Amino acid sequence: MKLSVLVLIAAFAVGLSIGLVNFYFQQSWYFMLVSFAVSFITSFIVFYYLLEKYIYSKIVLIYKLIHNLKLGKDLKDALGEYVSSDPINDVEHEVKEWAGAKKREIDILKKQEQFRREFLSNVSHEFKTPLFAIQGYIETLQDCLIDDPEMATKFLKKAENNVERLSYLINDLDSISKLETGEIPINYEKFDFVLLAKEVMEGLEDKAKTKEIKISFKDKYTHPAYVKADREKIRQVMINLIQNSIKYGREHGSTAIKIFELHDQYLVEVTDDGIGIEEKHLPRLFERFYRIDSHRSRQEGGTGLGLAIVKHILEAHQQIISVRSTLQIGTTFAFTLEKIG
């Protein structure tokens, strides 16, 4: 409501009240109208002056400050100074909107702080494990280097394995960091996804044989599926997803790949018949170092960053990945790729 309308209503109410009281005592319409007019005009002038000077001007100032803070300096300079025609109502709207935005911002910052603490804790733990192992192997190696060369060679090999694990961990962290900041460019090209998938499947056959897991297309694909993407990065996506299905698949099980043709995309699914994942873990599955079963995950190997890398690669392609799973039945990872003719 505008200030003039607000003051007009208040002055009218005062004038009418005084006029009615005058009529009650004088019983004269003339004196009633005169008293109404005088009190109405006087009230309007006094109320308008007082409200405008001591309240309205302050509300306008508050509104302008909030409005300008929301716009930011650059946008404010571009649009110029803005003056609302109804700041009393607008300031309420602006304050509520601003408060809501600040609350959302605070919630995001709290989540980021929690994520940062968990991430630092996880990084520390992941680095500490191989470092302590290397330290122990080197100390043992020093003791038995002369007396037991065979044992020394064994511990040297174990130390080398842990150094490799550290190297993989650092490389994966570096890859995620560069994907997030856009330092790793996406080299788009046209290629046949079916051919790429078959190459990855053949490369992982030996690993799958250790658990007697069969990797196959769910349907026989005889025609190509051309996509526009970074071939090597999509290769990494497929390697990580299939390795994951082998790692957590059941012995004598299977991993199936299926392609669905959509309007302007292909939907790719990688499905295993392994142990499955509880529903409560699914929302956090693509977080760095998030492990459902820490002990088993470390026994199986890996850095705990594979799915995080997959997510970042696909997001860099402006594509999505999702997961669905049922305990003791299996897990399906699904992602999209841009289709090209």
mmCIF file of C-alpha atoms in Angstrom:
data_model
loop_
_atom_site.group_PDB
_atom_site.id
_atom_site.type_symbol
_atom_site.label_atom_id
_atom_site.label_comp_id
_atom_site.label_asym_id
_atom_site.label_seq_id
_atom_site.Cartn_x
_atom_site.Cartn_y
_atom_site.Cartn_z
ATOM 1 C CA MET A 1 0.000 0.000 0.000
ATOM 2 C CA LYS A 2 1.325 3.440 -0.978
ATOM 3 C CA LEU A 3 2.043 6.011 1.730
ATOM 4 C CA SER A 4 -0.521 8.527 0.424
ATOM 5 C CA VAL A 5 -3.307 5.914 0.469
ATOM 6 C CA LEU A 6 -2.315 4.786 3.962
ATOM 7 C CA VAL A 7 -2.305 8.379 5.287
ATOM 8 C CA LEU A 8 -5.611 9.143 3.507
ATOM 9 C CA ILE A 9 -7.332 6.219 5.220
ATOM 10 C CA ALA A 10 -5.917 7.163 8.630
ATOM 11 C CA ALA A 11 -6.909 10.851 8.208
ATOM 12 C CA PHE A 12 -10.391 9.890 7.027
ATOM 13 C CA ALA A 13 -10.873 7.652 10.081
ATOM 14 C CA VAL A 14 -9.792 10.470 12.456
ATOM 15 C CA GLY A 15 -11.927 13.095 10.666
ATOM 16 C CA LEU A 16 -14.986 10.851 10.628
ATOM 17 C CA SER A 17 -14.595 10.025 14.318
ATOM 18 C CA ILE A 18 -14.316 13.718 15.303
ATOM 19 C CA GLY A 19 -17.237 14.644 13.013
ATOM 20 C CA LEU A 20 -19.509 11.970 14.522
ATOM 21 C CA VAL A 21 -18.602 13.033 18.071
ATOM 22 C CA ASN A 22 -19.371 16.674 17.149
ATOM 23 C CA PHE A 23 -22.702 15.653 15.623
ATOM 24 C CA TYR A 24 -23.609 13.714 18.766
ATOM 25 C CA PHE A 25 -23.166 16.784 20.965
ATOM 26 C CA GLN A 26 -24.224 19.574 18.525
ATOM 27 C CA GLN A 27 -26.863 17.720 16.530
ATOM 28 C CA SER A 28 -25.850 19.837 13.528
ATOM 29 C CA TRP A 29 -24.825 18.531 10.123
ATOM 30 C CA TYR A 30 -23.067 21.802 9.355
ATOM 31 C CA PHE A 31 -20.754 21.639 12.377
ATOM 32 C CA MET A 32 -20.217 17.945 11.723
ATOM 33 C CA LEU A 33 -19.020 18.589 8.143
ATOM 34 C CA VAL A 34 -16.828 21.512 9.220
ATOM 35 C CA SER A 35 -15.186 19.535 12.027
ATOM 36 C CA PHE A 36 -14.760 16.541 9.700
ATOM 37 C CA ALA A 37 -13.088 18.674 6.991
ATOM 38 C CA VAL A 38 -10.783 20.507 9.386
ATOM 39 C CA SER A 39 -9.715 17.370 11.281
ATOM 40 C CA PHE A 40 -9.328 15.389 8.019
ATOM 41 C CA ILE A 41 -7.051 17.988 6.399
ATOM 42 C CA THR A 42 -5.054 18.561 9.590
ATOM 43 C CA SER A 43 -4.649 14.824 10.224
ATOM 44 C CA PHE A 44 -3.596 14.171 6.624
ATOM 45 C CA ILE A 45 -0.889 16.856 6.722
ATOM 46 C CA VAL A 46 0.423 15.879 10.171
ATOM 47 C CA PHE A 47 0.332 12.109 9.511
ATOM 48 C CA TYR A 48 1.925 12.459 6.086
ATOM 49 C CA TYR A 49 4.747 14.619 7.419
ATOM 50 C CA LEU A 50 5.458 12.406 10.447
ATOM 51 C CA LEU A 51 5.190 9.074 8.613
ATOM 52 C CA GLU A 52 7.210 10.254 5.629
ATOM 53 C CA LYS A 53 9.962 11.828 7.747
ATOM 54 C CA TYR A 54 10.374 9.256 10.499
ATOM 55 C CA ILE A 55 9.078 5.931 9.056
ATOM 56 C CA TYR A 56 8.586 5.922 5.281
ATOM 57 C CA SER A 57 12.008 7.361 4.455
ATOM 58 C CA LYS A 58 13.635 4.710 6.667
ATOM 59 C CA ILE A 59 11.663 1.930 4.945
ATOM 60 C CA VAL A 60 12.702 3.257 1.525
ATOM 61 C CA LEU A 61 16.347 3.309 2.648
ATOM 62 C CA ILE A 62 16.124 -0.261 3.982
ATOM 63 C CA TYR A 63 14.447 -1.405 0.764
ATOM 64 C CA LYS A 64 17.104 0.224 -1.425
ATOM 65 C CA LEU A 65 19.912 -1.317 0.637
ATOM 66 C CA ILE A 66 18.420 -4.819 0.436
ATOM 67 C CA HIS A 67 17.575 -4.441 -3.250
ATOM 68 C CA ASN A 68 21.068 -3.228 -4.108
ATOM 69 C CA LEU A 69 22.714 -5.965 -2.045
ATOM 70 C CA LYS A 70 20.683 -8.571 -3.901
ATOM 71 C CA LEU A 71 21.605 -7.102 -7.271
ATOM 72 C CA GLY A 72 25.300 -6.805 -6.537
ATOM 73 C CA LYS A 73 27.573 -3.977 -7.603
ATOM 74 C CA ASP A 74 27.933 -4.869 -11.296
ATOM 75 C CA LEU A 75 24.235 -5.419 -11.942
ATOM 76 C CA LYS A 76 23.308 -2.322 -9.929
ATOM 77 C CA ASP A 77 25.671 -0.177 -12.031
ATOM 78 C CA ALA A 78 24.195 -1.619 -15.212
ATOM 79 C CA LEU A 79 20.547 -1.073 -14.213
ATOM 80 C CA GLY A 80 21.002 2.167 -12.304
ATOM 81 C CA GLU A 81 19.313 3.213 -9.080
ATOM 82 C CA TYR A 82 15.921 1.596 -8.630
ATOM 83 C CA VAL A 83 13.098 3.273 -6.680
ATOM 84 C CA SER A 84 10.034 1.216 -5.848
ATOM 85 C CA SER A 85 6.578 2.742 -6.242
ATOM 86 C CA ASP A 86 5.365 0.786 -3.218
ATOM 87 C CA PRO A 87 8.338 0.100 -0.905
ATOM 88 C CA ILE A 88 6.175 -0.801 2.122
ATOM 89 C CA ASN A 89 4.886 -3.951 0.422
ATOM 90 C CA ASP A 90 8.063 -4.503 -1.592
ATOM 91 C CA VAL A 91 10.351 -4.378 1.434
ATOM 92 C CA GLU A 92 8.386 -7.209 3.063
ATOM 93 C CA HIS A 93 8.671 -9.282 -0.088
ATOM 94 C CA GLU A 94 12.359 -8.453 -0.507
ATOM 95 C CA VAL A 95 13.179 -9.262 3.126
ATOM 96 C CA LYS A 96 11.374 -12.626 2.984
ATOM 97 C CA GLU A 97 13.048 -13.508 -0.316
ATOM 98 C CA TRP A 98 16.449 -12.369 0.903
ATOM 99 C CA ALA A 99 16.075 -14.243 4.197
ATOM 100 C CA GLY A 100 15.112 -17.408 2.308
ATOM 101 C CA ALA A 101 18.112 -17.067 -0.006
ATOM 102 C CA LYS A 102 20.475 -16.501 2.932
ATOM 103 C CA LYS A 103 19.073 -19.535 4.751
ATOM 104 C CA ARG A 104 19.625 -21.695 1.682
ATOM 105 C CA GLU A 105 23.136 -20.282 1.355
ATOM 106 C CA ILE A 106 23.882 -21.051 5.023
ATOM 107 C CA ASP A 107 22.532 -24.603 4.614
ATOM 108 C CA ILE A 108 24.771 -25.132 1.569
ATOM 109 C CA LEU A 109 27.799 -23.760 3.438
ATOM 110 C CA LYS A 110 27.084 -26.091 6.382
ATOM 111 C CA LYS A 111 26.883 -29.071 4.022
ATOM 112 C CA GLN A 112 30.098 -28.002 2.317
ATOM 113 C CA GLU A 113 31.819 -27.630 5.674
ATOM 114 C CA GLN A 114 30.642 -31.103 6.695
ATOM 115 C CA PHE A 115 31.810 -32.483 3.336
ATOM 116 C CA ARG A 116 35.173 -30.722 3.743
ATOM 117 C CA ARG A 117 35.707 -32.254 7.206
ATOM 118 C CA GLU A 118 34.759 -35.726 5.977
ATOM 119 C CA PHE A 119 36.912 -35.317 2.869
ATOM 120 C CA LEU A 120 40.002 -34.249 4.840
ATOM 121 C CA SER A 121 39.441 -37.110 7.282
ATOM 122 C CA ASN A 122 39.104 -39.600 4.423
ATOM 123 C CA VAL A 123 42.143 -38.253 2.566
ATOM 124 C CA SER A 124 44.194 -38.429 5.734
ATOM 125 C CA HIS A 125 43.099 -42.010 6.372
ATOM 126 C CA GLU A 126 43.643 -43.117 2.754
ATOM 127 C CA PHE A 127 47.172 -41.693 2.686
ATOM 128 C CA LYS A 128 48.043 -42.861 6.176
ATOM 129 C CA THR A 129 47.328 -46.545 5.487
ATOM 130 C CA PRO A 130 49.872 -47.099 2.668
ATOM 131 C CA LEU A 131 52.406 -44.694 4.202
ATOM 132 C CA PHE A 132 52.459 -46.594 7.504
ATOM 133 C CA ALA A 133 52.664 -49.875 5.589
ATOM 134 C CA ILE A 134 55.625 -48.600 3.536
ATOM 135 C CA GLN A 135 57.326 -47.373 6.706
ATOM 136 C CA GLY A 136 56.889 -50.773 8.348
ATOM 137 C CA TYR A 137 58.141 -52.686 5.312
ATOM 138 C CA ILE A 138 61.249 -50.489 4.997
ATOM 139 C CA GLU A 139 62.108 -50.945 8.686
ATOM 140 C CA THR A 140 61.705 -54.716 8.341
ATOM 141 C CA LEU A 141 63.659 -54.632 5.095
ATOM 142 C CA GLN A 142 66.610 -52.952 6.842
ATOM 143 C CA ASP A 143 66.662 -55.664 9.480
ATOM 144 C CA CYS A 144 66.629 -58.641 7.118
ATOM 145 C CA LEU A 145 68.451 -57.230 4.086
ATOM 146 C CA ILE A 146 71.621 -59.226 4.843
ATOM 147 C CA ASP A 147 70.300 -62.155 6.912
ATOM 148 C CA ASP A 148 67.258 -63.030 4.787
ATOM 149 C CA PRO A 149 67.453 -61.628 1.216
ATOM 150 C CA GLU A 150 64.337 -63.586 0.145
ATOM 151 C CA MET A 151 62.216 -61.997 2.880
ATOM 152 C CA ALA A 152 63.737 -58.597 2.031
ATOM 153 C CA THR A 153 62.638 -59.003 -1.591
ATOM 154 C CA LYS A 154 59.114 -59.920 -0.428
ATOM 155 C CA PHE A 155 58.806 -56.795 1.748
ATOM 156 C CA LEU A 156 60.298 -54.658 -1.016
ATOM 157 C CA LYS A 157 57.550 -55.857 -3.336
ATOM 158 C CA LYS A 158 54.877 -55.031 -0.753
ATOM 159 C CA ALA A 159 56.347 -51.566 -0.287
ATOM 160 C CA GLU A 160 56.289 -51.093 -4.067
ATOM 161 C CA ASN A 161 52.588 -52.066 -4.191
ATOM 162 C CA ASN A 162 51.751 -49.463 -1.563
ATOM 163 C CA VAL A 163 53.746 -46.809 -3.423
ATOM 164 C CA GLU A 164 51.690 -47.657 -6.524
ATOM 165 C CA ARG A 165 48.506 -47.316 -4.474
ATOM 166 C CA LEU A 166 49.616 -43.853 -3.321
ATOM 167 C CA SER A 167 50.424 -42.924 -6.902
ATOM 168 C CA TYR A 168 46.955 -44.021 -8.109
ATOM 169 C CA LEU A 169 45.350 -42.088 -5.260
ATOM 170 C CA ILE A 170 47.212 -38.873 -6.083
ATOM 171 C CA ASN A 171 46.483 -39.243 -9.806
ATOM 172 C CA ASP A 172 42.767 -39.812 -9.177
ATOM 173 C CA LEU A 173 42.547 -36.802 -6.847
ATOM 174 C CA ASP A 174 44.367 -34.709 -9.422
ATOM 175 C CA SER A 175 41.970 -35.877 -12.153
ATOM 176 C CA ILE A 176 38.890 -34.966 -10.112
ATOM 177 C CA SER A 177 40.333 -31.564 -9.226
ATOM 178 C CA LYS A 178 41.107 -30.792 -12.876
ATOM 179 C CA LEU A 179 37.683 -31.997 -14.031
ATOM 180 C CA GLU A 180 35.990 -29.760 -11.454
ATOM 181 C CA THR A 181 37.977 -26.677 -12.486
ATOM 182 C CA GLY A 182 37.754 -27.422 -16.207
ATOM 183 C CA GLU A 183 41.517 -27.783 -16.586
ATOM 184 C CA ILE A 184 41.054 -31.085 -18.411
ATOM 185 C CA PRO A 185 39.358 -30.233 -21.730
ATOM 186 C CA ILE A 186 36.650 -32.427 -23.194
ATOM 187 C CA ASN A 187 37.796 -33.400 -26.695
ATOM 188 C CA TYR A 188 34.516 -34.132 -28.454
ATOM 189 C CA GLU A 189 34.585 -36.519 -31.381
ATOM 190 C CA LYS A 190 32.209 -38.843 -33.182
ATOM 191 C CA PHE A 191 32.752 -42.527 -32.415
ATOM 192 C CA ASP A 192 30.930 -45.834 -32.204
ATOM 193 C CA PHE A 193 30.100 -46.541 -28.553
ATOM 194 C CA VAL A 194 29.401 -50.227 -29.267
ATOM 195 C CA LEU A 195 32.943 -50.688 -30.570
ATOM 196 C CA LEU A 196 34.388 -48.878 -27.530
ATOM 197 C CA ALA A 197 32.320 -50.988 -25.115
ATOM 198 C CA LYS A 198 33.526 -54.197 -26.785
ATOM 199 C CA GLU A 199 37.154 -53.040 -26.497
ATOM 200 C CA VAL A 200 36.694 -52.386 -22.756
ATOM 201 C CA MET A 201 34.953 -55.736 -22.251
ATOM 202 C CA GLU A 202 37.804 -57.591 -23.970
ATOM 203 C CA GLY A 203 40.384 -55.703 -21.883
ATOM 204 C CA LEU A 204 38.685 -56.728 -18.632
ATOM 205 C CA GLU A 205 37.977 -60.368 -19.550
ATOM 206 C CA ASP A 206 41.000 -61.718 -17.633
ATOM 207 C CA LYS A 207 40.011 -59.795 -14.506
ATOM 208 C CA ALA A 208 36.454 -61.106 -14.778
ATOM 209 C CA LYS A 209 37.697 -64.679 -15.162
ATOM 210 C CA THR A 210 39.283 -64.574 -11.682
ATOM 211 C CA LYS A 211 35.712 -64.569 -10.294
ATOM 212 C CA GLU A 212 34.270 -66.436 -13.292
ATOM 213 C CA ILE A 213 32.055 -63.474 -14.162
ATOM 214 C CA LYS A 214 30.735 -63.228 -17.709
ATOM 215 C CA ILE A 215 30.695 -59.759 -19.343
ATOM 216 C CA SER A 216 28.347 -59.372 -22.295
ATOM 217 C CA PHE A 217 25.889 -57.183 -24.137
ATOM 218 C CA LYS A 218 22.356 -57.948 -23.021
ATOM 219 C CA ASP A 219 21.295 -57.827 -26.661
ATOM 220 C CA LYS A 220 23.417 -58.641 -29.699
ATOM 221 C CA TYR A 221 24.458 -55.320 -31.237
ATOM 222 C CA THR A 222 25.295 -55.578 -34.905
ATOM 223 C CA HIS A 223 24.770 -51.910 -35.810
ATOM 224 C CA PRO A 224 26.870 -48.997 -34.502
ATOM 225 C CA ALA A 225 25.707 -46.428 -31.938
ATOM 226 C CA TYR A 226 27.454 -43.179 -32.793
ATOM 227 C CA VAL A 227 27.886 -40.649 -29.993
ATOM 228 C CA LYS A 228 29.553 -37.269 -29.592
ATOM 229 C CA ALA A 229 31.905 -37.343 -26.588
ATOM 230 C CA ASP A 230 35.506 -37.638 -25.451
ATOM 231 C CA ARG A 231 36.342 -41.243 -26.405
ATOM 232 C CA GLU A 232 39.136 -41.783 -23.890
ATOM 233 C CA LYS A 233 37.156 -40.320 -21.002
ATOM 234 C CA ILE A 234 34.100 -42.446 -21.841
ATOM 235 C CA ARG A 235 36.456 -45.429 -21.993
ATOM 236 C CA GLN A 236 37.490 -44.573 -18.427
ATOM 237 C CA VAL A 237 33.814 -44.385 -17.412
ATOM 238 C CA MET A 238 33.146 -47.853 -18.815
ATOM 239 C CA ILE A 239 36.314 -49.311 -17.272
ATOM 240 C CA ASN A 240 35.420 -47.945 -13.837
ATOM 241 C CA LEU A 241 31.800 -49.152 -13.993
ATOM 242 C CA ILE A 242 32.658 -52.647 -15.254
ATOM 243 C CA GLN A 243 35.537 -52.997 -12.766
ATOM 244 C CA ASN A 244 33.109 -51.974 -10.043
ATOM 245 C CA SER A 245 30.627 -54.646 -11.166
ATOM 246 C CA ILE A 246 33.396 -57.283 -11.114
ATOM 247 C CA LYS A 247 34.666 -56.140 -7.722
ATOM 248 C CA TYR A 248 31.255 -56.433 -6.040
ATOM 249 C CA GLY A 249 29.733 -59.104 -8.254
ATOM 250 C CA ARG A 250 29.124 -62.648 -7.108
ATOM 251 C CA GLU A 251 31.282 -65.527 -8.338
ATOM 252 C CA HIS A 252 29.907 -67.260 -11.466
ATOM 253 C CA GLY A 253 27.818 -64.112 -11.965
ATOM 254 C CA SER A 254 27.428 -61.786 -14.917
ATOM 255 C CA THR A 255 27.755 -58.158 -15.972
ATOM 256 C CA ALA A 256 25.491 -56.988 -18.785
ATOM 257 C CA ILE A 257 25.667 -53.842 -20.907
ATOM 258 C CA LYS A 258 22.585 -52.519 -22.650
ATOM 259 C CA ILE A 259 21.999 -49.510 -24.893
ATOM 260 C CA PHE A 260 18.635 -47.764 -25.272
ATOM 261 C CA GLU A 261 18.084 -45.330 -28.123
ATOM 262 C CA LEU A 262 16.282 -42.170 -26.990
ATOM 263 C CA HIS A 263 15.276 -39.066 -28.967
ATOM 264 C CA ASP A 264 18.649 -37.292 -29.005
ATOM 265 C CA GLN A 265 20.620 -39.491 -26.597
ATOM 266 C CA TYR A 266 21.677 -43.030 -25.890
ATOM 267 C CA LEU A 267 21.002 -44.466 -22.449
ATOM 268 C CA VAL A 268 23.713 -46.927 -21.405
ATOM 269 C CA GLU A 269 23.181 -49.381 -18.554
ATOM 270 C CA VAL A 270 25.803 -51.516 -16.804
ATOM 271 C CA THR A 271 24.067 -54.185 -14.707
ATOM 272 C CA ASP A 272 25.484 -56.844 -12.390
ATOM 273 C CA ASP A 273 23.849 -59.586 -10.326
ATOM 274 C CA GLY A 274 26.064 -58.999 -7.290
ATOM 275 C CA ILE A 275 25.480 -58.240 -3.634
ATOM 276 C CA GLY A 276 23.521 -55.023 -4.273
ATOM 277 C CA ILE A 277 23.488 -51.811 -2.274
ATOM 278 C CA GLU A 278 21.172 -50.686 0.497
ATOM 279 C CA GLU A 279 18.915 -47.800 -0.521
ATOM 280 C CA LYS A 280 20.267 -45.519 2.227
ATOM 281 C CA HIS A 281 23.730 -45.592 0.600
ATOM 282 C CA LEU A 282 22.604 -44.709 -2.946
ATOM 283 C CA PRO A 283 22.474 -40.870 -2.567
ATOM 284 C CA ARG A 284 26.131 -40.762 -1.412
ATOM 285 C CA LEU A 285 27.526 -43.409 -3.728
ATOM 286 C CA PHE A 286 29.296 -40.914 -6.026
ATOM 287 C CA GLU A 287 31.013 -39.027 -3.199
ATOM 288 C CA ARG A 288 34.802 -39.209 -2.963
ATOM 289 C CA PHE A 289 36.061 -42.019 -0.704
ATOM 290 C CA TYR A 290 32.509 -43.041 0.244
ATOM 291 C CA ARG A 291 32.599 -46.738 1.001
ATOM 292 C CA ILE A 292 29.644 -48.931 1.954
ATOM 293 C CA ASP A 293 31.880 -51.544 3.560
ATOM 294 C CA SER A 294 35.288 -49.997 4.236
ATOM 295 C CA HIS A 295 37.034 -53.250 5.153
ATOM 296 C CA ARG A 296 35.825 -55.166 2.107
ATOM 297 C CA SER A 297 36.414 -52.207 -0.212
ATOM 298 C CA ARG A 298 40.077 -51.988 0.780
ATOM 299 C CA GLN A 299 40.494 -55.720 0.438
ATOM 300 C CA GLU A 300 39.194 -55.471 -3.128
ATOM 301 C CA GLY A 301 41.627 -52.625 -3.854
ATOM 302 C CA GLY A 302 41.023 -49.301 -5.540
ATOM 303 C CA THR A 303 41.213 -45.715 -4.336
ATOM 304 C CA GLY A 304 37.543 -45.136 -3.527
ATOM 305 C CA LEU A 305 37.419 -42.428 -6.211
ATOM 306 C CA GLY A 306 36.270 -44.430 -9.239
ATOM 307 C CA LEU A 307 32.574 -43.525 -9.113
ATOM 308 C CA ALA A 308 33.372 -39.902 -8.235
ATOM 309 C CA ILE A 309 35.539 -39.698 -11.381
ATOM 310 C CA VAL A 310 32.743 -41.273 -13.453
ATOM 311 C CA LYS A 311 30.278 -38.661 -12.197
ATOM 312 C CA HIS A 312 32.655 -35.768 -12.885
ATOM 313 C CA ILE A 313 33.448 -36.973 -16.415
ATOM 314 C CA LEU A 314 29.765 -37.275 -17.314
ATOM 315 C CA GLU A 315 28.920 -33.913 -15.734
ATOM 316 C CA ALA A 316 31.743 -32.366 -17.793
ATOM 317 C CA HIS A 317 29.894 -33.794 -20.836
ATOM 318 C CA GLN A 318 26.662 -32.234 -19.458
ATOM 319 C CA GLN A 319 25.228 -35.729 -19.067
ATOM 320 C CA ILE A 320 23.796 -37.553 -16.048
ATOM 321 C CA ILE A 321 24.410 -40.823 -14.226
ATOM 322 C CA SER A 322 22.070 -42.654 -11.880
ATOM 323 C CA VAL A 323 22.051 -45.887 -9.909
ATOM 324 C CA ARG A 324 19.415 -48.318 -8.763
ATOM 325 C CA SER A 325 20.032 -51.423 -6.693
ATOM 326 C CA THR A 326 18.375 -54.216 -4.732
ATOM 327 C CA LEU A 327 20.178 -56.188 -2.037
ATOM 328 C CA GLN A 328 21.234 -59.681 -3.114
ATOM 329 C CA ILE A 329 19.799 -59.077 -6.600
ATOM 330 C CA GLY A 330 22.165 -56.612 -8.230
ATOM 331 C CA THR A 331 22.985 -53.052 -9.231
ATOM 332 C CA THR A 332 22.474 -50.998 -12.380
ATOM 333 C CA PHE A 333 24.386 -47.856 -13.294
ATOM 334 C CA ALA A 334 22.797 -45.834 -16.090
ATOM 335 C CA PHE A 335 24.188 -42.815 -17.932
ATOM 336 C CA THR A 336 23.384 -40.835 -21.061
ATOM 337 C CA LEU A 337 25.472 -39.794 -24.063
ATOM 338 C CA GLU A 338 24.689 -37.386 -26.866
ATOM 339 C CA LYS A 339 23.557 -39.236 -29.992
ATOM 340 C CA ILE A 340 24.900 -38.152 -33.356
ATOM 341 C CA GLY A 341 23.973 -39.346 -36.806
#
